[in-house]
């Protein structure tokens, strides 16, 4: 673990009580390796280490803990501060119009499953009446997948044959109003951030459905590439938050740090399993210690 | 006159950045940089212009394997291919692509829908089967995946198929009971057809970071692995993690996925892959 490695280093340096500039640099070299092994983006790590070095050098020594513990505390505090604080509250429309949520992201990241999970979360926590919208018309059985999930939750799924996704999303609003659904969750097809045509389609959906909330659904095991896609989705959509999925695995999840650092947008929720109830609010402090290892 | 620049640390740092940014990993990147330093000290490389080629060639050698890109073939048909991996990596889509690849070689192919868990998984594979105009063996949703596999093996033998490809549910390698279920599917195939599964392909998402190593290691223990399908290489991720996987687990990449259509599959070309890593 990182703390074991740091203890070893400080023992070797004969560090005694005082945090000197040289043992800070040595300790942070180890932190850098830990972050890279955790899949934090190379440039994000560089900026972070520079920032933490400055903060550590100015730091007064805390007598009651060892130098390695102090480095970990500084790093962990800084990492938690970077990814948080997180406001889990959700703003719903004050008027009668349904509140619209949109899920976007790369192929296979967990969007469709997260639509159902988020619907259940809104039903349970806020007593909402969600409508799921099947706007992925290209993946085989995508509509069917959302319908199966909708049935499990006993909530309606809107689909309209013969229409393109922006129009489907547009028409879902009237359908929601007519069927007393106060919340709309748009499931979109997975797409590459470098596919210009499909990124334009997302912009089109946004124009036609006017979502109040846009979540980038991101896989926790993503490596260095996380910043590339997050940056593009954010600049195309101005996302409101991130849902990080598959955190029930053992991926360290450094992508969480990278995505927050690059986009400035908060990770709000996490997927922690395949079942509909496996959905939690994101806690930066827990993520920080997971990333540090 | 110029002899070419001395190998400087700034250049080595830049190379390390490229490798790490390609998901090669810190440890593998460091050892590659060490190799370069040794080659320079022993005068194998004498100037900077040789450095990148030396690195590329060493990587290409590491990724090549003796029977390049060949799918294993059973001594008598059908050859059984088991496709495994964590959630959402592209297993079902890759199966459609591999089936298409085999059909183009005039092979007779059948699919087994052994993902009986995920919503509409059977429907998804069924649609691919229809597009390919081939048989799919499926039970109802919630059925025992091993029973589907057994049934499919039976059918593949009876219908004299050349290949049977078995789709399995995405599963995180950390879920012990799911990995046990996978071992059972593999065992059941072997009971019905000697030596089956003859090929076990793990589908890895090219965007995956260091966790891919743990995935490959655990899946190898549960069901053995004979190859990797590296999917979604049409994105911006480089998939460098396969270098470490080849190094420590000796599992080669056999195919790459470069899109969502059934034609979007290529046989793995180490030279092309490594060249792309550095662009
Ligand atoms: N273990 C685990 N699996 C998850 C989680 N979220 C989603 N999955 C699984 O990941 C796989 C992909 O999920 P989908 O919801 O189909 O992903 P998607 O983003 O809609 O995929 P596309 O529409 O093809 O882009 C499925 O097997 C899901 O069950 C999670 O938090 N944990
Ligand atoms: N761009 C791109 N997308 C791909 C590729 N391979 C698969 N996909 C997409 O990735 C998503 C997930 O593919 P699936 O085949 O459902 O993945 P899976 O591993 O079977 O998923 P689970 O069964 O839920 O674990 C789909 O949207 C596919 O179209 C690829 O090579 N490139
Ligand atoms: Mg989907
Ligand atoms: Mg599948």
Coordinates of C-alpha atoms and ligand atoms in Angstrom, one line a residue:
Chain A
X1 CA 0.0 0.0 0.0
X2 CA 1.1 3.6 -0.4
X3 CA 1.4 4.2 3.3
X4 CA 3.6 1.1 3.7
X5 CA 5.8 2.3 0.8
X6 CA 6.0 5.8 2.3
X7 CA 6.9 4.5 5.7
X8 CA 9.7 2.4 4.1
X9 CA 11.0 5.5 2.3
X10 CA 11.0 7.7 5.4
X11 CA 12.6 5.1 7.5
X12 CA 15.4 4.9 4.9
X13 CA 15.8 8.6 4.9
X14 CA 16.1 8.6 8.6
X15 CA 13.3 11.2 8.7
X16 CA 12.7 12.3 12.2
X17 CA 9.8 14.5 13.0
X18 CA 10.5 17.2 10.5
X19 CA 9.2 17.4 7.0
X20 CA 12.1 18.6 4.9
X21 CA 11.9 19.6 1.3
X22 CA 14.0 16.6 0.3
X23 CA 11.9 14.0 2.0
X24 CA 8.7 15.7 0.7
X25 CA 10.0 15.3 -2.8
X26 CA 11.0 11.7 -2.2
X27 CA 7.6 10.9 -0.7
X28 CA 5.7 12.6 -3.5
X29 CA 7.6 10.7 -6.1
X30 CA 6.0 7.6 -4.5
X31 CA 2.6 9.3 -4.5
X32 CA 3.1 10.0 -8.2
X33 CA 3.6 6.3 -9.0
X34 CA 0.6 5.4 -6.9
X35 CA -1.6 7.9 -8.8
X36 CA -0.4 6.7 -12.2
X37 CA -0.9 3.1 -11.2
X38 CA -4.4 4.1 -10.2
X39 CA -5.0 5.4 -13.8
X40 CA -4.9 9.1 -13.0
X41 CA -4.0 11.1 -16.1
X42 CA -0.3 11.8 -16.6
X43 CA -0.7 15.6 -16.8
X44 CA -3.3 15.7 -14.0
X45 CA -0.8 13.9 -11.8
X46 CA 2.0 16.3 -12.7
X47 CA -0.1 19.4 -11.9
X48 CA -1.4 17.8 -8.7
X49 CA 2.1 16.8 -7.4
X50 CA 3.4 20.3 -8.2
X51 CA 0.5 21.8 -6.2
X52 CA 0.9 19.4 -3.3
X53 CA 4.7 20.0 -3.1
X54 CA 4.1 23.7 -2.6
X55 CA 1.5 23.1 0.0
X56 CA 3.6 20.5 1.9
X57 CA 6.7 22.7 1.9
X58 CA 4.8 25.4 3.6
X59 CA 3.3 23.0 6.1
X60 CA 4.1 23.0 9.8
X61 CA 5.0 19.7 11.1
X62 CA 2.4 17.9 13.1
X63 CA 4.1 16.3 16.1
X64 CA 1.7 13.5 16.7
X65 CA 2.0 11.7 13.4
X66 CA 4.9 10.4 11.4
X67 CA 6.2 12.2 8.2
X68 CA 4.7 9.5 6.0
X69 CA 1.3 9.8 7.7
X70 CA 1.5 13.6 7.2
X71 CA 2.3 13.3 3.5
X72 CA -0.6 11.0 3.1
X73 CA -2.9 13.3 5.0
X74 CA -1.9 16.3 2.9
X75 CA -2.3 14.3 -0.4
X76 CA -5.6 12.8 0.7
X77 CA -7.0 16.2 1.8
X78 CA -5.9 17.8 -1.4
X79 CA -7.4 14.9 -3.4
X80 CA -10.7 15.0 -1.5
X81 CA -10.8 18.8 -2.0
X82 CA -10.2 18.4 -5.7
X83 CA -13.1 15.9 -6.2
X84 CA -15.5 17.6 -3.8
X85 CA -17.4 18.9 -2.1
X86 CA -20.4 17.2 -3.8
X87 CA -23.9 18.5 -3.6
X88 CA -26.1 15.6 -4.1
X89 CA -29.3 17.6 -4.1
X90 CA -31.3 17.7 -7.4
X91 CA -33.0 20.8 -8.7
X92 CA -36.4 20.0 -10.1
X93 CA -38.5 22.4 -12.2
X94 CA -40.6 24.6 -9.9
X95 CA -43.3 24.9 -12.6
X96 CA -45.4 22.1 -14.1
X97 CA -42.9 21.2 -16.8
X98 CA -41.3 17.8 -16.4
X99 CA -37.7 17.9 -15.3
X100 CA -35.5 16.4 -18.0
X101 CA -32.3 14.4 -17.3
X102 CA -30.0 13.2 -20.1
X103 CA -27.4 10.4 -20.0
X104 CA -24.4 10.5 -22.4
X105 CA -21.1 8.7 -22.8
X106 CA -18.9 6.2 -24.5
X107 CA -20.1 2.8 -25.6
X108 CA -20.8 0.3 -22.8
X109 CA -20.1 2.7 -20.0
X110 CA -23.5 1.8 -18.3
X111 CA -25.9 4.5 -19.5
X112 CA -29.0 2.4 -20.0
X113 CA -28.5 0.6 -16.7
X114 CA -27.9 3.9 -14.9
X115 CA -31.1 5.4 -16.4
X116 CA -33.1 2.7 -14.5
X117 CA -31.0 3.0 -11.4
X118 CA -31.4 6.8 -11.4
X119 CA -35.1 6.5 -11.9
X120 CA -35.4 4.3 -8.9
X121 CA -33.3 6.7 -6.9
X122 CA -35.5 9.6 -7.8
X123 CA -38.7 7.5 -7.0
X124 CA -37.4 6.5 -3.6
X125 CA -35.7 9.7 -2.5
X126 CA -37.9 12.4 -4.1
X127 CA -41.1 10.5 -4.8
X128 CA -40.8 11.4 -8.5
X129 CA -42.7 9.7 -11.4
X130 CA -40.1 9.1 -14.0
X131 CA -40.5 8.4 -17.7
X132 CA -37.7 6.5 -19.4
X133 CA -37.0 7.5 -23.0
X134 CA -35.5 5.0 -25.4
X135 CA -33.5 7.3 -27.7
X136 CA -30.9 4.7 -28.7
X137 CA -32.3 3.4 -31.9
X138 CA -29.1 1.9 -33.2
X139 CA -27.9 -0.7 -30.8
X140 CA -29.6 -4.1 -31.3
X141 CA -32.3 -4.5 -28.6
X142 CA -31.4 -1.3 -26.8
X143 CA -35.1 -0.3 -26.7
X144 CA -36.0 -3.8 -25.5
X145 CA -33.3 -3.5 -22.8
X146 CA -34.8 -0.2 -21.4
X147 CA -38.3 -1.7 -21.6
X148 CA -37.3 -4.7 -19.5
X149 CA -35.8 -2.3 -16.9
X150 CA -38.9 -0.1 -17.0
X151 CA -41.0 -3.1 -16.4
X152 CA -38.9 -4.1 -13.4
X153 CA -39.6 -0.6 -12.0
X154 CA -43.2 -0.5 -13.2
X155 CA -42.6 2.8 -15.0
X156 CA -43.4 3.7 -18.6
X157 CA -40.8 3.7 -21.4
X158 CA -41.4 6.1 -24.3
X159 CA -40.3 5.0 -27.7
X160 CA -41.5 6.1 -31.2
X161 CA -40.7 4.1 -34.3
X162 CA -39.6 5.9 -37.4
X163 CA -38.2 9.0 -35.6
X164 CA -34.6 10.1 -35.1
X165 CA -33.3 10.5 -31.5
X166 CA -33.7 14.3 -31.3
X167 CA -37.4 14.1 -32.3
X168 CA -38.0 11.2 -30.0
X169 CA -36.7 13.2 -27.1
X170 CA -38.7 16.2 -28.1
X171 CA -41.9 14.2 -28.3
X172 CA -41.3 12.5 -24.9
X173 CA -42.1 15.8 -23.2
X174 CA -45.6 16.0 -24.4
X175 CA -46.0 12.3 -23.7
X176 CA -44.8 12.9 -20.1
X177 CA -47.2 15.8 -19.6
X178 CA -50.1 13.8 -20.9
X179 CA -49.3 10.8 -18.7
X180 CA -48.6 12.7 -15.5
X181 CA -44.9 11.9 -15.5
X182 CA -43.0 14.7 -13.8
X183 CA -39.5 13.5 -14.7
X184 CA -37.9 12.4 -18.0
X185 CA -34.7 10.4 -18.3
X186 CA -33.2 10.2 -21.8
X187 CA -31.2 7.2 -22.7
X188 CA -28.9 7.9 -25.6
X189 CA -26.7 5.6 -27.7
X190 CA -23.1 5.2 -26.7
X191 CA -20.8 7.1 -29.0
X192 CA -17.2 8.1 -29.5
X193 CA -16.2 11.7 -28.7
X194 CA -14.4 11.8 -32.0
X195 CA -17.5 11.0 -34.1
X196 CA -18.5 14.4 -35.3
X197 CA -21.8 13.4 -36.6
X198 CA -22.9 11.6 -33.4
X199 CA -21.7 14.5 -31.2
X200 CA -23.8 16.8 -33.4
X201 CA -26.7 14.5 -32.8
X202 CA -26.2 14.9 -29.0
X203 CA -26.3 18.7 -29.4
X204 CA -29.5 18.2 -31.4
X205 CA -31.1 16.2 -28.7
X206 CA -30.1 18.9 -26.2
X207 CA -31.7 21.6 -28.4
X208 CA -34.9 19.7 -28.9
X209 CA -35.4 18.3 -25.4
X210 CA -33.8 21.0 -23.2
X211 CA -32.6 18.8 -20.4
X212 CA -32.0 20.5 -17.0
X213 CA -29.4 17.9 -16.1
X214 CA -26.8 16.1 -18.3
X215 CA -24.8 13.3 -16.8
X216 CA -21.7 11.9 -18.4
X217 CA -21.7 8.2 -17.6
X218 CA -18.1 7.0 -17.2
X219 CA -16.6 3.6 -16.5
X220 CA -14.4 3.5 -13.4
X221 CA -11.8 1.2 -15.1
X222 CA -11.0 3.8 -17.8
X223 CA -7.3 4.6 -18.0
X224 CA -5.4 7.6 -19.4
X225 CA -8.0 8.2 -22.2
X226 CA -10.7 9.4 -19.6
X227 CA -9.7 13.0 -20.0
X228 CA -10.0 12.9 -23.8
X229 CA -13.6 11.8 -23.9
X230 CA -14.7 13.8 -20.8
X231 CA -13.2 17.0 -22.3
X232 CA -15.1 16.5 -25.6
X233 CA -18.4 15.5 -24.0
X234 CA -18.2 18.5 -21.7
X235 CA -17.3 21.0 -24.4
X236 CA -20.1 19.6 -26.6
X237 CA -22.8 19.4 -23.9
X238 CA -21.7 21.4 -20.9
X239 CA -22.5 18.4 -18.7
X240 CA -23.9 19.0 -15.2
X241 CA -22.3 16.0 -13.5
X242 CA -20.7 12.6 -13.8
X243 CA -22.0 9.1 -12.9
X244 CA -19.1 6.8 -12.4
X245 CA -20.0 3.1 -12.9
X246 CA -18.7 -0.3 -12.0
X247 CA -17.1 0.9 -8.8
X248 CA -18.0 -2.5 -7.3
X249 CA -14.9 -3.9 -9.1
X250 CA -11.3 -3.3 -7.9
X251 CA -10.3 -0.6 -10.4
X252 CA -8.7 2.2 -8.4
X253 CA -10.8 4.7 -10.3
X254 CA -8.2 7.4 -11.0
X255 CA -10.4 8.5 -13.9
X256 CA -12.6 10.2 -11.3
X257 CA -9.8 12.5 -10.3
X258 CA -8.8 13.1 -14.0
X259 CA -12.3 13.9 -15.1
X260 CA -13.0 16.3 -12.2
X261 CA -9.6 18.0 -12.8
X262 CA -10.1 18.5 -16.5
X263 CA -13.8 19.4 -16.7
X264 CA -14.4 20.9 -13.3
X265 CA -17.7 19.1 -13.2
X266 CA -18.6 17.0 -10.1
X267 CA -19.0 13.3 -9.9
X268 CA -22.4 13.0 -8.2
X269 CA -23.3 9.3 -8.3
X270 CA -21.8 5.9 -8.6
X271 CA -22.9 2.6 -10.0
X272 CA -21.9 -0.2 -7.6
X273 CA -23.4 -3.3 -9.2
X274 CA -25.6 -4.6 -11.9
X275 CA -28.9 -4.5 -10.1
X276 CA -31.2 -1.5 -10.1
X277 CA -30.7 -0.7 -6.5
X278 CA -26.8 -0.6 -6.9
X279 CA -26.7 3.2 -7.1
X280 CA -25.0 5.5 -4.5
X281 CA -24.1 9.1 -3.9
X282 CA -20.5 9.9 -4.6
X283 CA -18.2 10.5 -1.6
X284 CA -14.9 12.2 -2.5
X285 CA -13.1 11.2 0.7
X286 CA -13.8 7.5 0.1
X287 CA -12.8 7.8 -3.6
X288 CA -9.5 9.6 -2.5
X289 CA -8.4 6.7 -0.3
X290 CA -9.4 4.2 -3.0
X291 CA -7.3 6.0 -5.6
X292 CA -4.3 6.3 -3.3
X293 CA -4.5 2.6 -2.6
Chain B
X1 CA 29.4 18.5 -37.7
X2 CA 26.7 16.6 -35.9
X3 CA 26.8 13.0 -34.7
X4 CA 23.2 13.2 -33.5
X5 CA 22.1 14.4 -30.1
X6 CA 23.2 12.6 -27.0
X7 CA 20.4 10.7 -25.3
X8 CA 19.2 13.1 -22.8
X9 CA 16.8 12.7 -19.9
X10 CA 14.4 15.2 -21.4
X11 CA 13.9 12.9 -24.4
X12 CA 13.5 9.8 -22.1
X13 CA 11.0 11.7 -20.0
X14 CA 9.0 12.4 -23.2
X15 CA 9.1 8.8 -24.2
X16 CA 7.9 7.8 -20.7
X17 CA 5.0 10.2 -21.0
X18 CA 4.0 8.7 -24.4
X19 CA 4.1 5.2 -23.0
X20 CA 2.2 6.0 -19.8
X21 CA -0.4 8.0 -21.7
X22 CA -0.9 4.9 -23.9
X23 CA -1.8 2.9 -20.7
X24 CA 1.4 0.9 -21.0
X25 CA 1.7 1.3 -17.2
X26 CA 4.4 2.8 -14.9
X27 CA 6.4 -0.4 -14.3
X28 CA 6.4 -1.5 -17.9
X29 CA 7.3 2.0 -19.1
X30 CA 10.2 2.2 -16.6
X31 CA 11.6 -1.1 -17.7
X32 CA 11.4 -0.1 -21.3
X33 CA 13.2 3.1 -20.6
X34 CA 15.9 1.1 -18.7
X35 CA 16.3 -1.1 -21.8
X36 CA 16.9 1.9 -23.9
X37 CA 19.5 3.3 -21.4
X38 CA 21.3 -0.1 -21.5
X39 CA 21.2 -0.2 -25.3
X40 CA 22.7 3.2 -25.4
X41 CA 25.4 2.4 -22.9
X42 CA 26.3 -0.8 -24.8
X43 CA 26.4 1.3 -28.0
X44 CA 23.5 -0.7 -29.6
X45 CA 22.0 2.7 -30.1
X46 CA 24.4 5.5 -30.9
X47 CA 22.1 8.4 -31.6
X48 CA 18.6 9.8 -31.0
X49 CA 17.2 9.0 -34.4
X50 CA 17.7 5.3 -33.6
X51 CA 16.0 5.5 -30.3
X52 CA 12.4 5.5 -31.3
X53 CA 12.9 2.6 -33.8
X54 CA 14.7 0.6 -31.2
X55 CA 11.8 1.0 -28.8
X56 CA 9.2 0.2 -31.5
X57 CA 11.0 -2.9 -32.7
X58 CA 11.5 -4.1 -29.1
X59 CA 7.7 -3.7 -28.5
X60 CA 6.7 -5.3 -31.8
X61 CA 8.8 -8.3 -30.9
X62 CA 7.2 -8.5 -27.5
X63 CA 3.7 -8.6 -29.0
X64 CA 4.3 -11.0 -31.8
X65 CA 3.6 -14.7 -31.2
X66 CA 4.6 -17.9 -33.0
X67 CA 1.3 -18.8 -34.6
X68 CA 0.3 -15.2 -35.3
X69 CA -3.4 -14.4 -35.0
X70 CA -4.5 -17.9 -35.7
X71 CA -7.6 -19.1 -33.9
X72 CA -7.1 -22.5 -32.5
X73 CA -8.8 -25.3 -34.4
X74 CA -10.3 -28.4 -32.8
X75 CA -8.9 -31.8 -34.2
X76 CA -12.5 -32.4 -35.3
X77 CA -15.3 -29.9 -35.6
X78 CA -16.8 -28.0 -34.1
X79 CA -14.2 -25.7 -32.7
X80 CA -15.7 -24.0 -29.6
X81 CA -14.9 -20.4 -28.9
X82 CA -15.8 -19.0 -25.4
X83 CA -16.0 -15.2 -25.2
X84 CA -15.6 -13.7 -21.7
X85 CA -14.9 -10.4 -20.0
X86 CA -16.1 -7.7 -17.7
X87 CA -19.3 -5.7 -18.3
X88 CA -19.8 -3.6 -21.4
X89 CA -16.4 -4.3 -23.1
X90 CA -18.0 -5.5 -26.4
X91 CA -18.3 -9.3 -26.1
X92 CA -21.7 -9.7 -27.9
X93 CA -20.7 -7.3 -30.7
X94 CA -17.3 -9.0 -31.1
X95 CA -19.0 -12.4 -31.4
X96 CA -21.1 -11.1 -34.3
X97 CA -17.9 -9.8 -35.9
X98 CA -15.9 -13.0 -35.4
X99 CA -18.9 -15.0 -36.8
X100 CA -18.9 -12.7 -39.8
X101 CA -15.1 -13.2 -40.2
X102 CA -15.5 -17.0 -40.2
X103 CA -18.5 -16.9 -42.5
X104 CA -16.4 -15.0 -45.0
X105 CA -14.1 -18.0 -44.9
X106 CA -17.0 -20.3 -45.8
X107 CA -17.2 -21.8 -42.3
X108 CA -20.5 -22.9 -40.7
X109 CA -21.0 -21.0 -37.5
X110 CA -23.5 -21.3 -34.7
X111 CA -23.9 -19.0 -31.6
X112 CA -24.9 -19.8 -28.0
X113 CA -26.8 -17.2 -25.9
X114 CA -25.3 -18.0 -22.5
X115 CA -25.9 -14.5 -21.1
X116 CA -29.2 -15.3 -19.5
X117 CA -28.9 -12.6 -17.0
X118 CA -28.7 -9.1 -18.5
X119 CA -31.8 -7.3 -19.7
X120 CA -32.4 -8.1 -23.4
X121 CA -29.0 -9.9 -23.8
X122 CA -30.6 -12.8 -25.6
X123 CA -32.6 -10.5 -27.9
X124 CA -29.4 -8.6 -28.7
X125 CA -27.5 -11.7 -29.8
X126 CA -30.6 -13.0 -31.6
X127 CA -30.7 -9.9 -33.8
X128 CA -27.1 -10.4 -34.7
X129 CA -27.8 -14.0 -35.5
X130 CA -30.6 -12.9 -37.9
X131 CA -28.3 -10.3 -39.6
X132 CA -25.7 -13.0 -40.1
X133 CA -28.3 -15.6 -41.1
X134 CA -27.0 -18.2 -38.6
X135 CA -28.4 -20.3 -35.9
X136 CA -28.6 -19.2 -32.3
X137 CA -29.2 -21.6 -29.4
X138 CA -31.0 -19.8 -26.6
X139 CA -33.2 -20.7 -23.6
X140 CA -35.4 -18.3 -21.6
X141 CA -34.0 -15.4 -19.7
X142 CA -32.9 -16.6 -16.3
X143 CA -32.0 -20.1 -17.5
X144 CA -28.8 -21.8 -16.4
X145 CA -26.0 -20.5 -18.7
X146 CA -24.1 -23.8 -18.5
X147 CA -27.3 -25.6 -19.7
X148 CA -27.5 -23.3 -22.7
X149 CA -23.8 -24.0 -23.5
X150 CA -24.4 -27.8 -23.1
X151 CA -27.4 -27.6 -25.4
X152 CA -25.6 -25.5 -28.0
X153 CA -22.6 -27.9 -28.0
X154 CA -25.0 -30.8 -28.6
X155 CA -26.6 -28.9 -31.5
X156 CA -23.3 -27.8 -33.0
X157 CA -22.2 -31.5 -33.1
X158 CA -25.5 -32.6 -34.6
X159 CA -25.6 -29.9 -37.2
X160 CA -21.9 -30.4 -38.1
X161 CA -20.9 -26.8 -37.4
X162 CA -17.3 -25.7 -37.9
X163 CA -17.5 -23.2 -35.1
X164 CA -19.6 -22.7 -32.0
X165 CA -19.2 -19.3 -30.4
X166 CA -20.5 -18.9 -26.8
X167 CA -21.6 -15.5 -25.5
X168 CA -21.4 -15.1 -21.7
X169 CA -22.7 -12.3 -19.4
X170 CA -20.3 -9.5 -18.5
X171 CA -18.9 -10.1 -15.0
X172 CA -16.5 -8.3 -12.8
X173 CA -13.5 -10.6 -12.1
X174 CA -13.9 -9.7 -8.4
X175 CA -17.2 -11.6 -8.2
X176 CA -16.2 -15.1 -7.0
X177 CA -19.5 -16.8 -7.6
X178 CA -19.7 -15.4 -11.2
X179 CA -16.2 -16.6 -11.9
X180 CA -17.2 -20.0 -10.6
X181 CA -20.2 -19.9 -12.9
X182 CA -17.8 -19.2 -15.8
X183 CA -15.6 -22.1 -14.9
X184 CA -18.7 -24.3 -14.9
X185 CA -19.6 -23.2 -18.4
X186 CA -16.1 -24.0 -19.6
X187 CA -16.2 -27.4 -17.9
X188 CA -19.6 -28.3 -19.3
X189 CA -18.4 -27.5 -22.8
X190 CA -15.4 -29.8 -22.3
X191 CA -17.6 -32.6 -21.1
X192 CA -19.7 -32.4 -24.3
X193 CA -16.9 -31.7 -26.8
X194 CA -13.3 -33.0 -26.1
X195 CA -10.9 -30.2 -25.6
X196 CA -13.6 -27.5 -25.6
X197 CA -13.4 -24.6 -25.3
X198 CA -10.6 -24.7 -27.8
X199 CA -10.3 -20.9 -27.8
X200 CA -11.2 -18.6 -24.9
X201 CA -11.1 -14.9 -25.9
X202 CA -11.3 -12.1 -23.3
X203 CA -12.7 -8.9 -24.8
X204 CA -10.8 -6.0 -23.3
X205 CA -12.0 -2.4 -23.9
X206 CA -9.1 -0.4 -25.3
X207 CA -10.0 2.5 -22.9
X208 CA -9.3 0.3 -19.9
X209 CA -6.4 1.2 -17.7
X210 CA -4.3 -0.9 -15.3
X211 CA -7.3 -2.9 -14.1
X212 CA -7.1 -4.9 -17.4
X213 CA -4.2 -6.8 -15.9
X214 CA -6.2 -8.0 -12.9
X215 CA -9.1 -8.8 -15.3
X216 CA -6.9 -11.0 -17.6
X217 CA -5.2 -12.7 -14.6
X218 CA -8.5 -13.7 -12.9
X219 CA -10.2 -14.7 -16.1
X220 CA -7.2 -16.8 -17.0
X221 CA -7.5 -18.6 -13.7
X222 CA -11.2 -19.2 -14.1
X223 CA -11.5 -20.4 -17.7
X224 CA -8.0 -20.2 -19.2
X225 CA -7.4 -17.6 -21.9
X226 CA -6.0 -18.2 -25.4
X227 CA -6.4 -14.7 -26.7
X228 CA -7.6 -11.1 -26.4
X229 CA -10.0 -9.1 -28.5
X230 CA -9.1 -5.5 -28.0
X231 CA -12.3 -3.5 -28.7
X232 CA -13.1 0.1 -29.4
X233 CA -9.6 0.9 -30.9
X234 CA -11.5 3.3 -33.2
X235 CA -11.6 5.7 -30.3
X236 CA -8.6 7.7 -29.0
X237 CA -7.3 5.1 -26.4
X238 CA -4.2 3.3 -27.4
X239 CA -4.7 0.0 -25.5
X240 CA -1.1 -0.2 -24.4
X241 CA -2.1 -2.4 -21.5
X242 CA -1.9 -5.4 -23.8
X243 CA 1.9 -5.1 -23.6
X244 CA 2.0 -5.8 -19.9
X245 CA -0.6 -8.6 -20.3
X246 CA 1.5 -10.3 -22.9
X247 CA 4.6 -9.8 -20.7
X248 CA 3.2 -11.2 -17.5
X249 CA 0.4 -13.5 -18.6
X250 CA 1.6 -14.5 -22.1
X251 CA -1.9 -13.9 -23.6
X252 CA -1.7 -12.6 -27.2
X253 CA -4.0 -10.1 -28.9
X254 CA -5.8 -12.0 -31.7
X255 CA -8.3 -9.4 -33.0
X256 CA -9.1 -5.7 -32.6
X257 CA -12.5 -4.1 -32.8
X258 CA -12.6 -0.8 -34.7
X259 CA -16.3 0.0 -34.8
X260 CA -19.9 -1.2 -34.1
X261 CA -20.7 -3.0 -37.4
X262 CA -20.1 -6.6 -38.1
X263 CA -17.2 -5.8 -40.5
X264 CA -15.4 -3.7 -37.9
X265 CA -12.9 -6.4 -36.9
X266 CA -9.3 -6.8 -37.9
X267 CA -6.8 -9.6 -37.2
X268 CA -4.2 -8.2 -34.8
X269 CA -1.1 -6.6 -36.5
X270 CA 1.6 -5.8 -33.9
X271 CA 3.5 -3.5 -36.3
X272 CA 0.5 -1.4 -37.0
X273 CA -0.6 -1.4 -33.4
X274 CA 2.8 -0.2 -32.1
X275 CA 3.2 2.4 -34.9
X276 CA -0.2 3.8 -33.9
X277 CA 0.8 3.9 -30.2
X278 CA 3.4 6.5 -31.0
X279 CA 1.3 8.8 -33.2
Ligands
LIG1 N1 -20.8 -4.5 -12.1 C1 -21.4 -3.5 -12.7 N2 -21.9 -3.5 -13.9 C2 -22.6 -2.5 -14.4 C3 -22.7 -1.3 -13.7 N3 -23.4 -0.4 -14.5 C4 -23.7 -1.0 -15.6 N4 -23.1 -2.3 -15.6 C5 -23.2 -3.3 -16.6 O1 -22.4 -2.8 -17.7 C6 -22.9 -3.4 -18.9 C7 -23.2 -2.2 -19.9 O2 -24.3 -1.5 -19.4 P1 -25.3 -0.7 -20.3 O3 -26.2 0.0 -19.4 O4 -25.8 -1.6 -21.4 O5 -24.2 0.3 -21.0 P2 -24.5 1.4 -22.0 O6 -23.7 2.6 -21.7 O7 -26.0 1.7 -22.1 O8 -24.1 0.8 -23.4 P3 -24.3 1.3 -24.9 O9 -25.7 1.7 -24.9 O10 -24.0 0.2 -25.7 O11 -23.3 2.4 -25.0 C8 -24.1 -4.2 -18.6 O12 -23.6 -5.5 -18.4 C9 -24.5 -3.7 -17.2 O13 -25.2 -4.6 -16.4 C10 -22.1 -1.2 -12.4 O14 -22.2 -0.2 -11.7 N5 -21.5 -2.3 -11.9
LIG2 N1 -16.8 2.1 -31.2 C1 -16.9 0.8 -30.9 N2 -17.9 0.4 -30.2 C2 -17.9 -0.9 -29.9 C3 -16.9 -1.8 -30.3 N3 -17.2 -3.1 -29.9 C4 -18.4 -3.0 -29.2 N4 -18.8 -1.7 -29.2 C5 -20.0 -1.1 -28.6 O1 -19.9 -1.2 -27.2 C6 -21.2 -1.4 -26.6 C7 -21.2 -2.6 -25.8 O2 -21.1 -3.8 -26.6 P1 -21.7 -5.2 -26.2 O3 -21.3 -6.1 -27.3 O4 -23.1 -5.1 -25.8 O5 -20.8 -5.5 -24.9 P2 -20.8 -6.7 -23.9 O6 -19.4 -7.0 -23.5 O7 -21.5 -7.9 -24.6 O8 -21.7 -6.1 -22.8 P3 -22.4 -7.0 -21.5 O9 -22.9 -8.2 -22.1 O10 -23.4 -6.1 -21.0 O11 -21.2 -7.2 -20.6 C8 -22.2 -1.4 -27.8 O12 -22.7 -0.1 -27.9 C9 -21.3 -1.8 -29.0 O13 -21.8 -1.3 -30.2 C10 -15.8 -1.3 -31.1 O14 -14.9 -2.0 -31.5 N5 -15.8 0.0 -31.4
LIG3 MG1 -27.3 1.6 -23.7
LIG4 MG1 -23.1 -9.0 -24.0

